[in-house]
């Protein structure tokens, strides 16, 4: 079975994230079966949340609850959701109409909770102006980091995704002198070079994937977002399990050494959810791991 192709493809020009909760006392099987047929995993990537798995009365090994963290300078919320759809495209009108069609067909079982419009900024920049995704694994390494392999026929080809909506305080970030901004990220904005003597709090020092034991590689597919009031990043990391993401997040909040990631000086997550992204077979989602 294959991974949903949209996971491995480059980030699209535009996207819309849809989040759903489960309606009370409803069996989501029919809605999921029609979603599976309508979804190719390419223009729409689908992730299924824990409550949906519970409602089907099955167990999905590896799917757990997003860990909350609280510290003096950080608050990481855990906000479980039942279903996540990442609509990928390049036309905002078309994305809106696809969203409406999905929301309508899912409506008997799933209530639409949120839609987030996302976009690419320049050549894949975060709204701070720093390139995001430089150290992403590519090719076979991306596949190895992001795709389940060796867990059996109905799980192989699936992926686990961590999704967090972050709100940036761009005024605070832009008020920092350029060198301070570079030290927050740990790379130079001017040429994207890594800064060897950046402080321990620098984001890329916290998260350097090859420094973890075991190494903690994830496939990031984050995108900037904005609405009428706020702007930031929808952080999206696919993994063959949640272990690598959890190790990185723990270091960011200072669990190991008390050092907090400098990112928290200007941005904060307002959501945090885990989903299981089923594999695809013959051009549709394969939900056999859910007994469907
Ligand atoms: C608002 C939130 C975030 C922003 C703006 C952000 C931005 C960046 C930037 C600019 C880079 C450097 C270029 C690159 O390699 O991509 C980076 C690297 C990275 N980030 Fe983030 N990031 C955010 C949140 C997170 C979170 C929550 C995690 C995981 C828990 C994470 C994991 C990573 C990893 C693994 C790297 C590559 C490190 C390496 O191996 O060199 N990021 N991020």
Coordinates of C-alpha atoms and ligand atoms in Angstrom, one line a residue:
X1 CA 0.0 0.0 0.0
X2 CA 1.2 3.5 -0.8
X3 CA 1.5 6.7 1.3
X4 CA -1.0 9.5 0.5
X5 CA 1.1 11.1 -2.3
X6 CA 0.4 14.7 -1.1
X7 CA 2.5 14.0 2.0
X8 CA 5.7 13.5 0.0
X9 CA 5.0 16.2 -2.7
X10 CA 6.3 19.7 -2.2
X11 CA 4.1 22.2 -0.3
X12 CA 1.4 23.6 -2.6
X13 CA 0.9 27.3 -3.5
X14 CA -2.3 27.5 -1.5
X15 CA -4.1 25.2 1.0
X16 CA -7.0 25.0 3.3
X17 CA -7.0 23.0 6.5
X18 CA -10.4 21.6 7.7
X19 CA -10.9 20.4 11.2
X20 CA -13.9 18.4 12.4
X21 CA -15.4 17.1 15.6
X22 CA -17.5 14.0 15.8
X23 CA -21.3 14.4 16.3
X24 CA -22.5 12.7 19.5
X25 CA -23.7 9.1 19.3
X26 CA -23.0 8.8 15.6
X27 CA -21.2 5.9 13.9
X28 CA -18.8 7.6 11.5
X29 CA -18.3 4.5 9.2
X30 CA -20.5 5.6 6.3
X31 CA -19.1 9.1 6.3
X32 CA -15.5 7.7 6.3
X33 CA -16.3 5.2 3.6
X34 CA -17.5 8.0 1.3
X35 CA -14.6 10.2 2.2
X36 CA -12.2 7.3 1.3
X37 CA -13.7 7.0 -2.1
X38 CA -13.7 10.7 -2.8
X39 CA -10.1 11.2 -1.7
X40 CA -7.0 10.4 -3.6
X41 CA -4.5 11.5 -0.9
X42 CA -2.9 13.9 -3.3
X43 CA -5.1 17.0 -3.7
X44 CA -6.5 16.2 -0.3
X45 CA -4.5 14.6 2.5
X46 CA -6.7 13.1 5.3
X47 CA -5.8 12.5 9.0
X48 CA -8.1 10.6 11.4
X49 CA -8.2 11.6 15.1
X50 CA -8.4 9.4 18.2
X51 CA -12.1 10.1 18.9
X52 CA -13.1 8.8 15.4
X53 CA -11.0 5.6 16.1
X54 CA -12.8 5.2 19.5
X55 CA -16.2 5.7 17.9
X56 CA -15.5 2.8 15.5
X57 CA -14.6 0.6 18.5
X58 CA -11.1 -0.2 17.2
X59 CA -7.6 0.3 18.4
X60 CA -5.0 2.0 16.2
X61 CA -1.5 1.2 17.4
X62 CA 0.7 4.3 17.6
X63 CA -2.1 6.9 17.6
X64 CA -2.0 8.7 20.9
X65 CA -3.0 12.1 22.5
X66 CA -0.9 15.2 21.7
X67 CA 1.2 16.0 24.8
X68 CA 0.5 19.3 26.6
X69 CA 3.4 21.2 28.2
X70 CA 3.3 24.0 30.7
X71 CA 6.3 26.1 31.8
X72 CA 7.2 29.6 32.9
X73 CA 7.4 30.9 29.4
X74 CA 5.6 28.3 27.4
X75 CA 2.1 26.8 27.2
X76 CA 1.6 24.0 24.7
X77 CA -2.0 23.1 24.3
X78 CA -3.4 19.7 23.4
X79 CA -6.6 20.1 21.4
X80 CA -7.7 16.7 20.0
X81 CA -9.9 16.8 16.9
X82 CA -11.7 13.9 15.1
X83 CA -10.7 14.6 11.5
X84 CA -8.2 16.7 9.6
X85 CA -8.2 17.4 5.9
X86 CA -5.4 19.3 4.2
X87 CA -6.8 20.6 0.9
X88 CA -3.9 21.4 -1.5
X89 CA -4.2 23.6 -4.6
X90 CA -3.4 26.9 -6.3
X91 CA -6.8 28.5 -6.6
X92 CA -8.6 29.9 -3.5
X93 CA -12.1 29.7 -5.1
X94 CA -11.6 26.1 -6.0
X95 CA -10.3 25.3 -2.5
X96 CA -13.4 26.9 -1.0
X97 CA -15.7 24.9 -3.2
X98 CA -13.9 21.7 -2.4
X99 CA -14.1 22.5 1.3
X100 CA -17.8 23.0 1.0
X101 CA -18.4 19.8 -0.8
X102 CA -16.3 17.9 1.8
X103 CA -18.1 19.6 4.8
X104 CA -21.5 18.8 3.3
X105 CA -20.7 15.1 2.6
X106 CA -19.2 14.6 6.0
X107 CA -21.9 16.5 7.8
X108 CA -24.1 13.5 9.0
X109 CA -21.2 12.4 11.2
X110 CA -18.7 15.3 11.5
X111 CA -19.2 18.9 12.5
X112 CA -17.0 21.4 10.8
X113 CA -15.0 23.2 13.6
X114 CA -12.5 25.3 11.8
X115 CA -11.1 26.2 8.4
X116 CA -7.6 27.8 8.1
X117 CA -6.4 29.4 4.8
X118 CA -2.7 28.8 4.2
X119 CA -0.3 29.9 1.5
X120 CA 3.3 29.8 0.4
X121 CA 5.3 32.9 1.1
X122 CA 8.1 33.4 -1.5
X123 CA 10.3 30.4 -1.9
X124 CA 8.9 28.5 1.1
X125 CA 9.5 31.1 3.8
X126 CA 8.0 31.4 7.3
X127 CA 6.4 34.8 7.7
X128 CA 9.5 35.9 9.7
X129 CA 11.3 35.7 6.3
X130 CA 13.3 32.6 7.2
X131 CA 13.3 29.6 4.9
X132 CA 11.3 26.7 6.4
X133 CA 12.0 23.1 5.5
X134 CA 15.8 23.4 4.6
X135 CA 16.8 20.3 6.7
X136 CA 13.8 18.2 5.6
X137 CA 14.8 14.7 4.6
X138 CA 14.3 14.0 0.9
X139 CA 13.7 11.0 -1.4
X140 CA 14.1 7.7 0.4
X141 CA 15.0 9.4 3.6
X142 CA 11.7 11.3 3.6
X143 CA 9.9 8.1 3.0
X144 CA 11.8 6.4 5.9
X145 CA 11.1 9.3 8.3
X146 CA 7.4 9.8 7.4
X147 CA 5.9 6.4 6.3
X148 CA 5.1 3.4 8.4
X149 CA 6.9 0.3 7.3
X150 CA 6.9 -3.2 8.7
X151 CA 3.8 -2.9 11.0
X152 CA 1.6 -5.1 8.8
X153 CA -0.4 -4.8 5.6
X154 CA -3.2 -2.4 6.8
X155 CA -0.8 0.0 8.5
X156 CA 2.2 0.1 6.1
X157 CA 2.0 3.2 3.9
X158 CA 0.2 5.2 6.6
X159 CA 1.7 8.1 8.5
X160 CA 1.3 9.9 11.8
X161 CA 0.9 13.7 11.6
X162 CA 1.3 16.3 14.3
X163 CA -0.5 19.6 13.6
X164 CA -0.1 22.9 15.5
X165 CA -1.5 26.3 14.7
X166 CA 1.0 29.0 15.8
X167 CA 0.2 32.7 16.1
X168 CA 3.2 35.0 15.5
X169 CA 3.7 38.3 17.2
X170 CA 5.3 39.8 14.1
X171 CA 5.7 43.3 15.7
X172 CA 7.8 41.8 18.5
X173 CA 9.9 39.8 16.0
X174 CA 10.4 42.7 13.6
X175 CA 11.5 44.9 16.5
X176 CA 14.4 42.6 17.2
X177 CA 17.8 43.6 15.6
X178 CA 18.7 41.4 12.6
X179 CA 21.4 39.5 14.6
X180 CA 19.0 38.7 17.4
X181 CA 16.4 37.4 14.9
X182 CA 19.2 35.2 13.4
X183 CA 20.0 33.9 16.9
X184 CA 16.3 33.1 17.5
X185 CA 16.3 30.8 14.5
X186 CA 19.9 29.8 14.5
X187 CA 20.4 30.6 10.8
X188 CA 21.2 33.8 8.9
X189 CA 18.2 35.3 7.1
X190 CA 20.6 36.7 4.4
X191 CA 21.9 33.4 3.1
X192 CA 20.2 30.7 5.2
X193 CA 23.5 29.5 6.6
X194 CA 23.5 27.8 10.0
X195 CA 25.2 29.8 12.8
X196 CA 27.6 27.6 14.6
X197 CA 27.9 29.8 17.7
X198 CA 24.2 30.6 18.0
X199 CA 22.9 30.3 21.6
X200 CA 21.6 27.0 22.9
X201 CA 18.1 28.4 22.7
X202 CA 18.3 28.9 18.9
X203 CA 15.5 26.9 17.3
X204 CA 17.6 24.8 15.0
X205 CA 20.0 24.0 17.8
X206 CA 17.0 22.7 19.9
X207 CA 15.6 20.6 17.0
X208 CA 18.8 19.4 15.1
X209 CA 17.4 16.1 14.1
X210 CA 20.7 14.1 13.9
X211 CA 21.6 15.1 17.5
X212 CA 18.9 13.0 19.1
X213 CA 19.4 9.4 20.2
X214 CA 17.8 7.7 18.3
X215 CA 18.0 10.4 15.5
X216 CA 14.7 12.2 15.3
X217 CA 13.8 12.9 11.6
X218 CA 10.3 14.2 10.6
X219 CA 9.0 15.4 7.3
X220 CA 7.8 19.0 7.8
X221 CA 5.1 20.4 5.5
X222 CA 4.2 23.6 7.4
X223 CA 2.6 26.6 5.7
X224 CA 2.0 30.2 6.7
X225 CA -1.6 31.2 7.4
X226 CA -3.4 34.5 8.0
X227 CA -6.9 35.7 8.8
X228 CA -8.4 39.1 9.4
X229 CA -6.7 39.4 12.8
X230 CA -3.7 37.2 13.1
X231 CA -1.0 35.3 11.1
X232 CA 1.5 32.6 11.8
X233 CA 2.4 29.1 10.8
X234 CA 0.5 25.9 10.6
X235 CA 3.2 23.5 11.7
X236 CA 2.7 20.0 10.2
X237 CA 5.1 17.2 10.8
X238 CA 4.6 13.7 9.4
X239 CA 6.4 10.7 11.0
X240 CA 6.4 6.9 11.0
X241 CA 5.5 7.4 14.6
X242 CA 5.1 10.4 16.9
X243 CA 8.4 9.7 18.7
X244 CA 10.7 12.0 16.8
X245 CA 8.2 14.9 17.0
X246 CA 7.8 14.4 20.7
X247 CA 11.5 14.3 21.3
X248 CA 11.9 17.6 19.5
X249 CA 9.0 19.3 21.2
X250 CA 10.3 18.2 24.6
X251 CA 13.6 19.8 23.9
X252 CA 11.9 23.0 22.6
X253 CA 10.1 23.4 25.9
X254 CA 13.3 22.7 27.9
X255 CA 12.4 19.3 29.4
X256 CA 16.0 18.0 29.1
X257 CA 18.1 21.1 30.2
X258 CA 15.7 23.9 31.2
X259 CA 16.5 25.9 28.0
X260 CA 13.4 27.1 26.2
X261 CA 13.4 27.5 22.4
X262 CA 13.8 31.2 21.5
X263 CA 10.8 30.8 19.1
X264 CA 8.6 31.3 22.1
X265 CA 9.7 34.9 22.4
X266 CA 7.5 35.8 19.5
X267 CA 5.2 32.9 18.7
X268 CA 2.8 30.5 20.5
X269 CA 0.8 27.5 19.6
X270 CA -3.0 27.7 20.0
X271 CA -3.7 24.1 19.0
X272 CA -2.0 20.7 19.0
X273 CA -3.5 17.6 17.5
X274 CA -2.4 14.1 16.4
X275 CA -3.9 12.3 13.4
X276 CA -3.3 9.0 11.6
X277 CA -3.1 9.3 7.8
X278 CA -4.3 6.1 6.2
X279 CA -2.5 4.6 3.2
X280 CA -4.0 4.6 -0.3
X281 CA -4.7 1.7 -2.5
X282 CA -6.1 1.9 -6.1
X283 CA -6.5 5.7 -5.9
X284 CA -8.5 5.8 -2.7
X285 CA -7.9 5.8 1.0
X286 CA -7.5 2.3 2.5
X287 CA -9.3 2.2 5.9
X288 CA -8.9 -1.5 6.5
X289 CA -6.9 -0.8 9.7
X290 CA -10.1 0.8 11.1
X291 CA -12.1 -2.3 10.2
X292 CA -13.8 -0.5 7.2
Ligands
LIG1 C1 6.1 28.8 14.7 C2 6.7 27.7 14.8 C3 8.0 27.3 14.0 C4 8.7 28.1 13.1 C5 8.5 29.5 12.7 C6 9.8 27.2 12.7 C7 10.8 27.6 11.8 C8 11.9 26.9 11.5 C9 13.0 27.3 10.6 C10 13.0 28.7 10.0 C11 13.9 26.3 10.5 C12 15.2 26.3 9.8 C13 15.2 25.8 8.4 C14 14.8 24.3 8.3 O1 15.6 23.4 8.4 O2 13.6 24.1 8.1 C15 13.3 25.2 11.3 C16 13.9 24.0 11.4 C17 13.4 22.9 12.1 N1 12.2 22.9 12.9 FE1 11.0 24.5 13.1 N2 9.7 26.0 13.3 C18 8.6 26.0 14.1 C19 8.1 25.0 15.0 C20 8.7 23.8 15.0 C21 8.2 22.7 15.9 C22 7.0 22.8 16.8 C23 9.0 21.6 15.7 C24 9.0 20.3 16.3 C25 8.5 20.0 17.5 C26 10.0 22.1 14.7 C27 11.0 21.2 14.2 C28 12.0 21.7 13.4 C29 13.1 20.8 12.9 C30 13.2 19.3 13.1 C31 14.0 21.6 12.1 C32 15.2 21.1 11.4 C33 16.3 21.1 12.4 C34 17.6 20.5 11.8 O3 17.7 19.2 11.7 O4 18.5 21.3 11.4 N3 9.8 23.4 14.4 N4 12.1 25.6 11.9

